Short mmCIF file of C-alpha atoms in Angstrom, two decimals:
data_model
loop_
_atom_site.label_atom_id
_atom_site.label_comp_id
_atom_site.label_asym_id
_atom_site.label_seq_id
_atom_site.Cartn_x
_atom_site.Cartn_y
_atom_site.Cartn_z
CA LEU A 1 75.95 132.26 138.57
CA THR A 2 75.38 130.00 141.73
CA HIS A 3 76.65 126.75 140.00
CA PRO A 4 80.03 126.19 138.29
CA LEU A 5 80.16 125.49 134.64
CA THR A 6 80.61 122.07 133.54
CA PRO A 7 83.12 121.40 130.64
CA ALA A 8 80.11 120.60 128.29
CA MET A 9 78.64 124.10 129.20
CA LYS A 10 81.90 125.88 128.54
CA LEU A 11 82.28 124.30 125.10
CA HIS A 12 78.60 125.25 124.39
CA ALA A 13 79.33 128.85 125.32
CA ILE A 14 82.40 128.95 123.10
CA ALA A 15 80.55 127.68 120.20
CA LEU A 16 77.78 130.24 120.56
CA LEU A 17 80.44 132.99 120.80
CA PHE A 18 82.03 131.79 117.64
CA ALA A 19 78.87 131.61 115.82
CA GLN A 20 78.05 135.41 116.65
CA VAL A 21 81.61 136.31 115.53
CA LEU A 22 80.94 134.65 112.17
CA LEU A 23 77.41 136.25 111.75
CA PHE A 24 79.03 139.68 112.54
CA VAL A 25 81.75 139.18 109.81
CA SER A 26 79.29 137.84 107.05
CA SER A 27 76.94 140.75 107.57
CA ALA A 28 79.86 143.40 107.53
CA PRO A 29 78.61 146.51 105.56
CA PHE A 30 79.34 146.92 101.89
CA ASP A 31 82.04 149.18 101.15
CA GLU A 32 80.42 151.60 98.72
CA THR A 33 83.37 153.83 98.16
CA SER A 34 85.87 151.03 97.16
CA THR A 35 86.43 150.85 93.36
CA THR A 36 88.70 148.82 91.46
CA VAL A 37 91.02 149.42 88.43
CA LEU A 38 89.82 148.95 85.00
CA THR A 39 92.12 149.04 81.76
CA SER A 40 91.10 152.03 79.79
CA GLU A 41 88.76 151.38 76.81
CA GLY A 42 90.50 152.45 73.88
CA THR A 43 92.51 155.20 75.27
CA THR A 44 94.14 157.39 72.76
CA SER A 45 97.92 158.16 72.87
CA GLU A 46 100.45 159.99 70.69
CA VAL A 47 102.94 157.66 69.13
CA ALA A 48 106.32 159.11 68.11
CA THR A 49 106.84 159.19 64.40
CA ASN A 50 110.49 159.77 64.13
CA THR A 51 112.16 156.96 66.45
CA PHE A 52 111.69 153.37 67.56
CA THR A 53 112.01 152.80 71.29
CA THR A 54 114.43 149.93 72.16
CA ASP A 55 114.98 150.52 75.82
CA GLU A 56 113.03 147.69 77.33
CA SER A 57 112.73 149.57 80.61
CA SER A 58 110.97 152.49 78.92
CA THR A 59 108.57 151.42 76.46
CA GLY A 60 106.18 154.39 76.97
CA THR A 61 103.68 155.39 79.46
CA THR A 62 100.46 153.45 80.11
CA PRO A 63 97.30 155.55 79.80
CA GLU A 64 95.84 156.41 83.04
CA PRO A 65 93.18 153.93 83.97
CA THR A 66 89.47 154.73 84.94
CA THR A 67 87.73 153.33 88.04
CA SER A 68 85.73 150.07 87.49
CA GLU A 69 85.76 146.36 87.81
CA SER A 70 89.00 144.41 87.11
CA THR A 71 87.80 141.08 87.80
CA THR A 72 85.30 140.35 85.24
CA GLY A 73 87.40 137.49 83.65
CA THR A 74 87.30 139.05 80.06
CA THR A 75 89.68 141.60 79.24
CA SER A 76 89.54 141.51 75.38
CA GLU A 77 87.60 144.77 75.36
CA SER A 78 90.40 146.77 77.10
CA THR A 79 92.51 147.09 74.02
CA THR A 80 90.13 147.54 71.20
CA GLY A 81 89.32 151.34 71.48
CA THR A 82 90.27 154.26 69.35
CA THR A 83 93.60 154.44 67.91
CA SER A 84 96.33 156.99 68.17
CA GLU A 85 96.70 159.99 65.91
CA SER A 86 99.43 158.31 64.05
CA THR A 87 97.26 155.51 63.00
CA THR A 88 96.26 156.63 59.64
CA GLY A 89 95.44 155.23 56.30
CA THR A 90 96.84 154.55 52.72
CA THR A 91 95.15 155.73 49.67
CA SER A 92 92.19 153.86 48.46
CA GLU A 93 93.61 154.06 44.87
CA SER A 94 96.61 151.86 45.86
CA THR A 95 96.73 148.56 43.93
CA SER A 96 96.59 145.02 45.43
CA ALA A 97 99.70 143.87 43.68
CA SER A 98 102.49 142.45 46.07
CA THR A 99 105.46 144.90 46.58
CA ASP A 100 107.74 142.45 48.34
CA THR A 101 109.80 145.17 50.09
CA PRO A 102 112.67 143.68 52.37
CA TYR A 103 113.96 145.60 55.24
CA GLN A 104 117.68 146.38 54.91
CA SER A 105 120.16 146.35 57.84
CA THR A 106 122.29 149.21 58.66
CA SER A 107 125.09 149.54 61.19
CA GLY A 108 125.78 151.60 64.17
CA THR A 109 122.51 151.11 66.02
CA THR A 110 121.43 149.49 69.23
CA SER A 111 119.67 146.25 69.52
CA ASP A 112 116.28 145.89 71.01
CA SER A 113 117.57 144.87 74.58
CA SER A 114 119.78 147.79 74.85
CA SER A 115 119.03 151.04 76.79
CA GLY A 116 119.26 153.23 73.97
CA THR A 117 116.95 154.01 70.99
CA THR A 118 117.19 153.10 67.24
CA SER A 119 116.68 155.80 64.67
CA GLY A 120 113.41 155.54 62.63
CA PRO A 121 113.41 153.80 59.25
CA THR A 122 115.31 155.57 56.39
CA THR A 123 115.20 154.85 52.74
CA ASP A 124 117.62 152.53 50.93
CA THR A 125 118.32 154.18 47.52
CA SER A 126 118.88 150.78 45.80
CA THR A 127 115.44 149.47 46.77
CA ASN A 128 113.56 152.57 47.86
CA SER A 129 112.62 150.66 51.05
CA PRO A 130 112.61 151.88 54.59
CA THR A 131 115.61 150.52 56.60
CA TYR A 132 116.57 150.15 60.16
CA SER A 133 118.63 147.54 62.10
CA SER A 134 118.82 145.25 64.99
CA THR A 135 121.57 143.16 66.60
CA SER A 136 119.02 141.10 68.62
CA THR A 137 118.99 137.27 68.19
CA PRO A 138 115.51 135.81 67.67
CA TYR A 139 114.64 132.58 69.55
CA VAL A 140 113.77 129.43 68.14
CA THR A 141 111.13 126.87 69.21
CA SER A 142 111.43 125.09 72.38
CA GLU A 143 109.08 123.24 74.86
CA PRO A 144 106.21 125.02 75.97
CA THR A 145 103.37 124.43 78.51
CA THR A 146 100.09 126.07 77.93
CA VAL A 147 96.66 125.57 76.33
CA SER A 148 94.38 127.28 73.79
CA THR A 149 92.24 130.29 74.79
CA ASN A 150 88.69 130.62 73.50
CA PRO A 151 87.43 133.93 72.19
CA PRO A 152 85.84 136.31 74.57
CA SER A 153 82.10 135.90 74.86
CA ILE A 154 79.72 138.51 73.13
CA SER A 155 76.14 139.40 74.32
CA ARG A 156 73.60 141.93 74.00
CA TYR A 157 75.55 144.00 71.51
CA CYS A 158 78.14 143.02 68.99
CA ALA A 159 76.25 139.98 67.72
CA CYS A 160 79.09 138.20 66.03
CA ASP A 161 76.89 135.25 65.25
CA LEU A 162 76.94 132.67 62.48
CA ASP A 163 74.21 131.21 60.38
CA GLU A 164 72.85 127.70 60.41
CA TYR A 165 75.84 126.55 58.21
CA GLY A 166 78.48 127.93 60.58
CA MET A 167 79.32 130.88 58.31
CA ALA A 168 79.75 134.37 59.43
CA LYS A 169 76.62 136.55 58.71
CA ASP A 170 76.64 139.90 56.96
CA TRP A 171 78.48 141.52 59.73
CA ALA A 172 81.75 140.16 58.14
CA GLU A 173 81.51 142.60 55.09
CA GLN A 174 80.88 145.58 57.64
CA LEU A 175 84.15 145.33 59.82
CA TRP A 176 86.34 148.32 59.96
CA VAL A 177 89.70 147.71 61.31
CA ASP A 178 93.35 148.40 60.31
CA MET A 179 95.47 145.21 60.35
CA VAL A 180 99.07 144.26 59.83
CA ILE A 181 99.53 140.57 59.48
CA ILE A 182 102.84 139.07 60.49
CA LEU A 183 103.48 135.62 59.10
CA ASP A 184 106.39 133.66 60.20
CA THR A 185 107.88 131.90 57.10
CA SER A 186 110.92 130.18 59.00
CA ALA A 187 111.72 126.61 58.61
CA ALA A 188 109.98 126.00 62.02
CA MET A 189 106.65 126.65 60.33
CA GLY A 190 107.51 124.32 57.46
CA SER A 191 106.04 124.44 53.89
CA ASP A 192 102.86 123.13 54.86
CA GLY A 193 102.20 125.50 57.79
CA VAL A 194 102.93 128.49 55.55
CA THR A 195 100.86 127.29 52.82
CA GLU A 196 97.88 126.50 55.39
CA SER A 197 98.33 129.99 56.89
CA THR A 198 98.22 131.78 53.69
CA SER A 199 95.22 129.82 52.68
CA ILE A 200 93.22 130.92 55.89
CA ILE A 201 94.36 134.50 55.20
CA GLU A 202 92.97 134.34 51.56
CA SER A 203 89.73 132.83 52.92
CA PHE A 204 89.03 135.59 55.57
CA ILE A 205 90.03 138.61 53.38
CA ALA A 206 87.41 137.31 50.73
CA ARG A 207 84.68 137.92 53.29
CA MET A 208 85.83 141.46 54.33
CA ASN A 209 85.33 144.69 52.48
CA LEU A 210 88.74 145.71 51.32
CA ASP A 211 87.88 147.47 47.98
CA ASN A 212 84.70 149.58 48.62
CA PHE A 213 85.52 152.88 50.03
CA SER A 214 82.26 154.42 49.33
CA THR A 215 81.29 153.30 52.89
CA PRO A 216 83.14 154.03 55.90
CA LYS A 217 82.78 150.38 56.92
CA TYR A 218 85.88 149.10 55.36
CA SER A 219 89.16 147.38 56.56
CA ARG A 220 92.73 147.88 55.62
CA ILE A 221 95.30 145.07 55.75
CA ALA A 222 99.02 145.07 55.21
CA LEU A 223 101.24 141.93 55.31
CA ILE A 224 104.63 141.18 56.52
CA THR A 225 106.38 137.84 56.30
CA ALA A 226 109.56 137.30 58.44
CA SER A 227 112.34 134.89 59.02
CA THR A 228 115.71 136.32 59.87
CA TRP A 229 114.41 139.63 58.42
CA PRO A 230 110.93 140.97 57.66
CA LYS A 231 109.64 141.71 54.22
CA ILE A 232 106.61 143.92 53.35
CA HIS A 233 104.39 142.43 50.82
CA TYR A 234 101.28 144.74 51.13
CA TYR A 235 101.14 148.45 52.49
CA PHE A 236 97.65 148.37 53.63
CA ASN A 237 96.58 147.53 50.08
CA MET A 238 95.43 144.14 50.19
CA SER A 239 92.15 143.35 48.24
CA SER A 240 89.61 140.71 48.75
CA THR A 241 91.05 138.71 45.91
CA SER A 242 94.84 139.04 46.86
CA ASP A 243 96.91 135.91 45.87
CA LEU A 244 99.44 134.85 48.31
CA SER A 245 100.52 131.59 46.64
CA ASN A 246 103.93 133.05 45.96
CA ILE A 247 104.89 133.13 49.72
CA LYS A 248 106.89 130.18 50.64
CA SER A 249 108.79 128.75 53.68
CA GLU A 250 112.34 129.72 54.12
CA LYS A 251 115.38 127.51 55.12
CA THR A 252 116.49 129.30 58.32
CA LEU A 253 114.94 128.46 61.72
CA GLU A 254 115.21 131.93 62.94
CA PHE A 255 112.31 134.35 63.20
CA ASN A 256 112.97 137.86 64.10
CA PHE A 257 110.34 139.12 66.29
CA VAL A 258 111.90 142.44 67.24
CA GLU A 259 112.35 143.50 63.58
CA ALA A 260 108.96 142.17 62.40
CA PHE A 261 107.07 144.21 65.08
CA LYS A 262 109.10 147.25 64.36
CA ALA A 263 108.06 146.80 60.73
CA ALA A 264 104.51 146.54 61.62
CA VAL A 265 104.68 149.65 64.03
CA TYR A 266 106.48 151.50 61.13
CA LEU A 267 103.43 150.86 58.68
CA PHE A 268 100.99 152.21 61.21
CA ASN A 269 103.04 155.06 62.10
CA PHE A 270 104.52 156.25 58.79
CA TRP A 271 102.70 154.52 55.82
CA SER A 272 99.66 156.47 56.12
CA PRO A 273 98.65 159.71 54.38
CA LYS A 274 97.03 162.42 56.28
CA GLU A 275 93.92 162.60 54.19
CA LEU A 276 92.97 159.20 55.38
CA HIS A 277 93.45 159.52 58.96
CA ARG A 278 91.42 157.11 60.84
CA GLU A 279 92.09 157.60 64.49
CA GLN A 280 89.06 155.95 65.74
CA VAL A 281 89.53 152.71 63.64
CA PRO A 282 90.78 149.57 65.86
CA ARG A 283 94.55 148.75 65.09
CA VAL A 284 95.48 145.24 65.04
CA ILE A 285 98.72 143.23 64.73
CA TYR A 286 98.10 139.59 63.84
CA LEU A 287 100.99 137.14 64.42
CA ILE A 288 101.09 133.70 63.13
CA THR A 289 103.94 131.72 64.32
CA ASN A 290 105.16 128.64 66.24
CA THR A 291 108.44 130.12 67.51
CA ARG A 292 109.38 131.02 70.99
CA PRO A 293 109.37 134.90 71.34
CA PRO A 294 111.86 136.97 73.37
CA THR A 295 110.51 137.83 77.08
CA LYS A 296 110.32 141.47 75.92
CA ILE A 297 109.59 143.09 72.63
CA ALA A 298 109.46 147.00 73.18
CA ALA A 299 107.59 147.75 69.80
CA ALA A 300 104.95 145.16 70.74
CA ASP A 301 104.62 146.57 74.38
CA GLN A 302 104.31 150.15 73.14
CA PHE A 303 101.75 149.15 70.53
CA LYS A 304 99.60 147.45 73.25
CA GLN A 305 100.01 150.63 75.55
CA ASP A 306 98.91 152.83 72.77
CA GLY A 307 95.61 151.06 72.50
CA GLY A 308 96.47 148.54 69.76
CA THR A 309 95.47 144.83 69.88
CA ILE A 310 97.77 141.94 69.22
CA ILE A 311 96.33 138.69 68.21
CA VAL A 312 98.60 135.67 68.33
CA ALA A 313 97.84 132.55 66.52
CA ASP A 314 100.16 129.67 67.81
CA PHE A 315 100.54 127.45 64.86
CA VAL A 316 100.56 124.08 66.75
CA GLN A 317 101.62 121.33 64.44
CA GLU A 318 100.92 117.53 65.04
CA GLY A 319 102.86 116.44 67.94
CA ALA A 320 103.85 119.69 69.22
CA ILE A 321 102.64 121.89 72.16
CA THR A 322 101.85 125.46 72.42
CA GLN A 323 104.38 128.17 73.43
CA PRO A 324 103.83 129.92 76.74
CA LEU A 325 105.52 133.12 75.91
CA LEU A 326 103.32 133.65 72.93
CA ARG A 327 100.37 134.00 75.41
CA ASP A 328 102.23 136.78 77.19
CA LEU A 329 102.76 138.58 73.80
CA ALA A 330 99.12 138.60 72.85
CA SER A 331 96.63 141.16 74.28
CA PRO A 332 94.65 139.56 77.02
CA GLY A 333 92.05 137.09 75.60
CA PHE A 334 93.53 137.12 72.07
CA PHE A 335 95.87 134.05 72.21
CA PHE A 336 94.67 131.13 70.15
CA THR A 337 95.80 127.82 68.71
CA ASP A 338 92.95 127.22 66.38
CA LEU A 339 92.86 130.11 64.11
CA THR A 340 94.61 128.73 61.19
CA GLN A 341 92.14 125.81 61.18
CA ASP A 342 88.97 127.82 60.38
CA TYR A 343 88.76 131.16 58.76
CA THR A 344 85.44 131.81 60.17
CA LYS A 345 86.96 131.91 63.72
CA ASN A 346 89.31 134.72 62.50
CA LEU A 347 86.34 136.75 61.41
CA VAL A 348 84.65 136.29 64.85
CA VAL A 349 87.85 137.60 66.53
CA PHE A 350 87.95 140.62 64.33
CA CYS A 351 84.33 141.25 65.08
CA GLN A 352 85.10 141.21 68.77
CA ILE A 353 87.96 143.65 68.31
CA ASN A 354 85.45 145.91 66.36
CA CYS A 355 83.30 146.16 69.46
CA PHE A 356 84.64 148.82 71.82
CA CYS A 357 83.57 151.87 73.76
CA PRO A 358 84.73 155.46 73.05
CA SER A 359 87.71 156.27 75.34
CA SER A 360 85.57 158.72 77.26
CA LEU A 361 83.10 155.93 78.57
CA LYS A 362 83.81 152.90 80.80
CA SER A 363 83.12 149.18 80.44
CA SER A 364 84.78 145.93 81.41
CA LYS A 365 82.72 144.24 78.54
CA PRO A 366 81.58 146.61 75.64
CA SER A 367 79.36 143.78 74.57
CA HIS A 368 77.16 144.69 77.64
CA GLY A 369 77.28 148.52 76.76
CA CYS A 370 79.27 151.56 77.59
CA PHE A 371 78.73 153.52 80.62
CA GLN A 372 79.35 157.10 81.92
CA PRO A 373 78.74 157.43 85.70
CA MET A 374 77.67 161.12 86.56
CA ALA A 375 79.32 163.01 89.38
CA SER A 376 76.22 164.56 90.90
CA PRO A 377 73.03 162.92 92.13
CA ALA A 378 69.76 163.91 90.40
CA SER A 379 65.88 162.93 90.42
CA PHE A 380 64.88 160.45 87.90
CA ASP A 381 63.71 162.80 85.35
CA GLY A 382 66.73 164.82 85.71
CA ALA A 383 68.82 161.77 85.27
CA VAL A 384 67.00 160.91 81.94
CA ARG A 385 67.58 164.57 80.75
CA THR A 386 71.10 164.61 81.50
CA CYS A 387 71.73 161.30 79.73
CA ALA A 388 69.88 162.48 76.66
CA GLU A 389 72.04 165.58 76.52
CA THR A 390 75.06 163.35 75.92
CA GLN A 391 72.93 161.14 73.44
CA MET A 392 72.89 158.28 75.88
CA ASP A 393 70.01 156.55 77.93
CA LEU A 394 69.69 156.09 81.77
CA ALA A 395 71.51 152.81 82.11
CA THR A 396 69.33 149.72 82.37
CA ILE A 397 69.95 146.26 84.02
CA HIS A 398 69.81 143.18 81.75
CA SER A 399 71.88 140.93 83.82
CA GLN A 400 73.61 140.39 87.19
CA PHE A 401 76.70 141.51 85.55
CA ASP A 402 75.22 144.87 84.62
CA GLU A 403 73.90 145.31 88.13
CA ASP A 404 77.15 144.37 89.89
CA TYR A 405 79.13 146.80 87.36
CA LEU A 406 76.76 149.74 87.87
CA ILE A 407 76.82 149.65 91.42
CA ARG A 408 80.80 149.37 91.64
CA VAL A 409 81.42 152.32 89.40
CA LYS A 410 78.98 154.54 91.46
CA GLY A 411 77.45 154.71 94.90
CA LEU A 412 74.18 153.73 96.37
CA PRO A 413 71.22 154.20 96.08
CA HIS A 414 71.39 154.16 92.37
CA TRP A 415 68.64 155.04 89.75
CA PHE A 416 68.50 152.75 86.78
CA GLY A 417 66.18 152.86 83.84
CA LEU A 418 62.96 151.31 84.89
CA ARG A 419 59.76 153.28 85.58
CA ASN A 420 56.00 152.63 86.38
CA ASN A 421 53.21 153.99 84.44
CA GLU A 422 49.80 153.72 86.14
CA ALA A 423 48.23 153.06 82.70
CA THR A 424 50.94 150.82 81.14
CA GLY A 425 52.77 149.40 84.08
CA PHE A 426 56.56 149.33 84.24
CA SER A 427 58.66 149.92 81.19
CA TRP A 428 62.43 150.45 80.52
CA VAL A 429 63.64 153.66 79.17
CA ASP A 430 65.51 151.76 76.33
CA LYS A 431 62.34 150.37 75.19
CA GLU A 432 63.82 146.79 75.28
CA GLN A 433 62.20 143.78 77.01
CA HIS A 434 64.30 142.45 80.06
CA ASN A 435 63.90 139.03 81.60
CA TYR A 436 66.15 139.96 84.54
CA SER A 437 64.85 141.32 87.89
CA ASN A 438 66.16 141.61 91.38
CA TRP A 439 63.22 142.98 93.50
CA ALA A 440 63.34 143.10 97.32
CA LYS A 441 60.54 141.39 99.16
CA GLN A 442 57.21 143.26 99.16
CA GLU A 443 58.63 145.34 96.03
CA PRO A 444 57.47 146.94 93.89
CA GLU A 445 55.67 149.11 96.43
CA LEU A 446 53.82 151.72 94.33
CA GLU A 447 51.88 153.88 96.89
CA ASN A 448 52.81 157.59 97.53
CA ASN A 449 53.96 158.00 94.02
CA GLN A 450 56.78 155.55 94.37
CA ASN A 451 57.00 154.75 90.68
CA CYS A 452 60.84 154.92 89.84
CA ALA A 453 63.25 151.97 90.45
CA TYR A 454 66.50 152.13 92.18
CA ALA A 455 69.10 149.89 93.63
CA LEU A 456 70.07 149.79 97.35
CA LYS A 457 71.25 147.12 99.82
CA GLY A 458 68.27 145.33 101.42
CA THR A 459 67.78 143.54 104.70
CA SER A 460 69.56 140.66 103.25
CA LYS A 461 72.73 142.81 102.89
CA LYS A 462 72.68 142.20 99.18
CA ILE A 463 71.82 144.73 96.39
CA GLU A 464 68.21 144.75 95.59
CA TRP A 465 65.58 146.76 93.75
CA PHE A 466 63.13 149.29 95.21
CA THR A 467 60.66 151.88 94.26
CA GLY A 468 61.00 155.41 95.34
CA ASN A 469 59.64 158.88 94.66
CA CYS A 470 61.03 159.95 91.43
CA HIS A 471 62.01 163.40 92.78
CA LEU A 472 64.51 161.98 95.14
CA PRO A 473 68.22 162.86 94.19
CA PHE A 474 70.01 159.69 93.68
CA TYR A 475 73.29 158.68 91.87
CA PHE A 476 72.80 157.50 88.18
CA THR A 477 74.85 156.31 85.24
CA CYS A 478 74.28 156.77 81.60
CA SER A 479 74.77 154.22 78.82
CA SER A 480 75.06 153.68 75.11
CA ALA A 481 75.57 150.91 72.60
CA PRO A 482 79.28 150.31 71.79
CA CYS A 483 80.83 150.93 68.38
CA SER A 484 80.61 147.74 66.31
CA ALA A 485 80.58 146.17 62.86
CA GLU A 486 76.82 147.08 62.75
CA ARG A 487 77.26 150.57 64.47
CA TYR A 488 79.99 152.71 62.77
CA CYS A 489 81.40 155.45 64.99
CA SER A 490 82.83 158.32 63.15
CA GLU A 491 85.91 160.33 64.46
CA GLU A 492 83.69 163.49 64.87
CA GLN A 493 81.04 161.44 66.62
CA LEU A 494 83.58 159.98 69.21
CA PHE A 495 85.48 163.13 69.94
CA GLY A 496 82.44 165.38 69.87
CA PHE A 497 80.95 163.07 72.35
CA LYS A 498 83.84 163.16 74.68
CA LYS A 499 83.52 167.02 74.61
CA MET A 500 79.83 166.89 75.51
CA ILE A 501 80.72 164.57 78.48
CA SER A 502 83.32 166.99 79.75
CA GLN A 503 80.84 169.70 79.81
CA ILE A 504 78.45 168.08 82.13
#
C-alpha cells in the first residue's frame, strides 16, 4: 500500500474480518459421528424377589442406554416398555371383593434412609398378611412451588383420541397394563378429597377391561390406601364394577410414602402366579396424594429403573399450591394436577403408557414409531429386504422430527423409504400418504436411474433429500409401529423379534 489507512478504513477492515469469522463458524461441518443418549425404551431388568433395598445410595443399576436423541422434550415413552420378569399376574378367577389387608410392623429392621436392607415381607399368622417394617417418618404437607404438566403428545401411532362428546373411544376397553393405585387417605386429603378420588377411580375402571380374560387386551389393577401404614384392598383383582365407597379419610396427617411404595412393589414382585406371567405388559404405580414426599424413596427409584412408570396426581385443593417434590417422584412427563377432576384424562394417560417400543428398538417418541439402525450400509433393495427379515419396513419420514431423529441415530448418506416408479411416480414403502417433503433444489433428479431417495447435507449445509442410484450402499434404518392399545404385542413377539435383530 502506498497510502496509510485512515481510522474509518481500519474499522471497515475489522468489520469484514469479523463477518468472515462468523460465516466460517455458521458453516462448520455437521458432526455426523456424534450421538446423544436416549433413555432405554422399556429395558427389562431382573428384580430381586426376596429383599427390599433400603440403601438410598444403592437402589439398583440403571439399564444401559442406547444412542439416540435426548432433547426431544417428551420423555414419557422412556419408561413404558416391557416389564421385568418378576412382573407377573394373578389368577383371572380371583374375586373382586375387597380384602382390606393391613401391613403389620415388625422390629429389628432398618429404615429406608439407612444403608442396610430390609427383609422381604413375611406372613403374620394372625392376619395371614405380608409384613415388613420401617422406622422412617413420612412428611406432611408444606408449601410447594410448581405447576401442572400436560400429558405427552401423541401422533401418527397410538391415537388416544376422544369422540365429539369428549369421551374416550374404543381404545379404552383395549388397554393392557398392570397397575397398583396408591391412594393417600390421611387427614391432609380430607374426606371430600378421598371421596372425589375414589369416584374418579370407579369411573375410569368402568371403561377398562378388567374382567374378560379371553382376550390378551385386559388390565389388572390393585389398590392400596395409606396413612401411617399401607392397607391392601385389592390384589390385582379389581373389577369394572368394584365399589370403593367404604374407603374413608383417616384422622392422622401422616402419609407413609416409603411403606406404601414397598407394598406396591411387593404386589408386583410376589403376588403373581407364574402361569399368568406378563413380562411385556407395562407396569404402573399410580399415586394420588397432596402430601410432601421424602427426597428419596428407594423402592420408587428401583421401580422406575426396572422399567416401571410412576404417575403422580397431586390433589391440589382450593387455595393450595402444588408439591414440587411430587414432580420428582413421578416418571418424566407423568406428573399432573388435574387427573382427579376428569376420569377421561386418566384413560388418555394410561393409553400413552400403553404406547411403547420393544426394548431392542429405539425411539424418543414411540408415537412416531420404533426404529432399528442397521450397522452395515446396503443398496436400497438390500435395505428393504433386511428390514422385511425383521418384520419391519425401511424407515419413512413423516415429519421434521422423524428426519432429525433418523439422521442422528445413524450416519449420512441415509436411505429412507421413498422410491420412484416410472409408471406410477414416487411412493412410500409403508403405503401411506405423506405431506412432508424436504427436497434439495433441482431435486428430484431422475436421470441415470436415480430413482431412490436418500438424505444428505446439501449446499445449504442442512439435511436435504436427493435421488440416487438404488444400487449405491448407504446407511439405513428399519422401523415398525409401536405396541399400543390397538396393537397388542405378545411376549413371544417381543422376544422373538429381539432375537431376529441380534442375528442381523
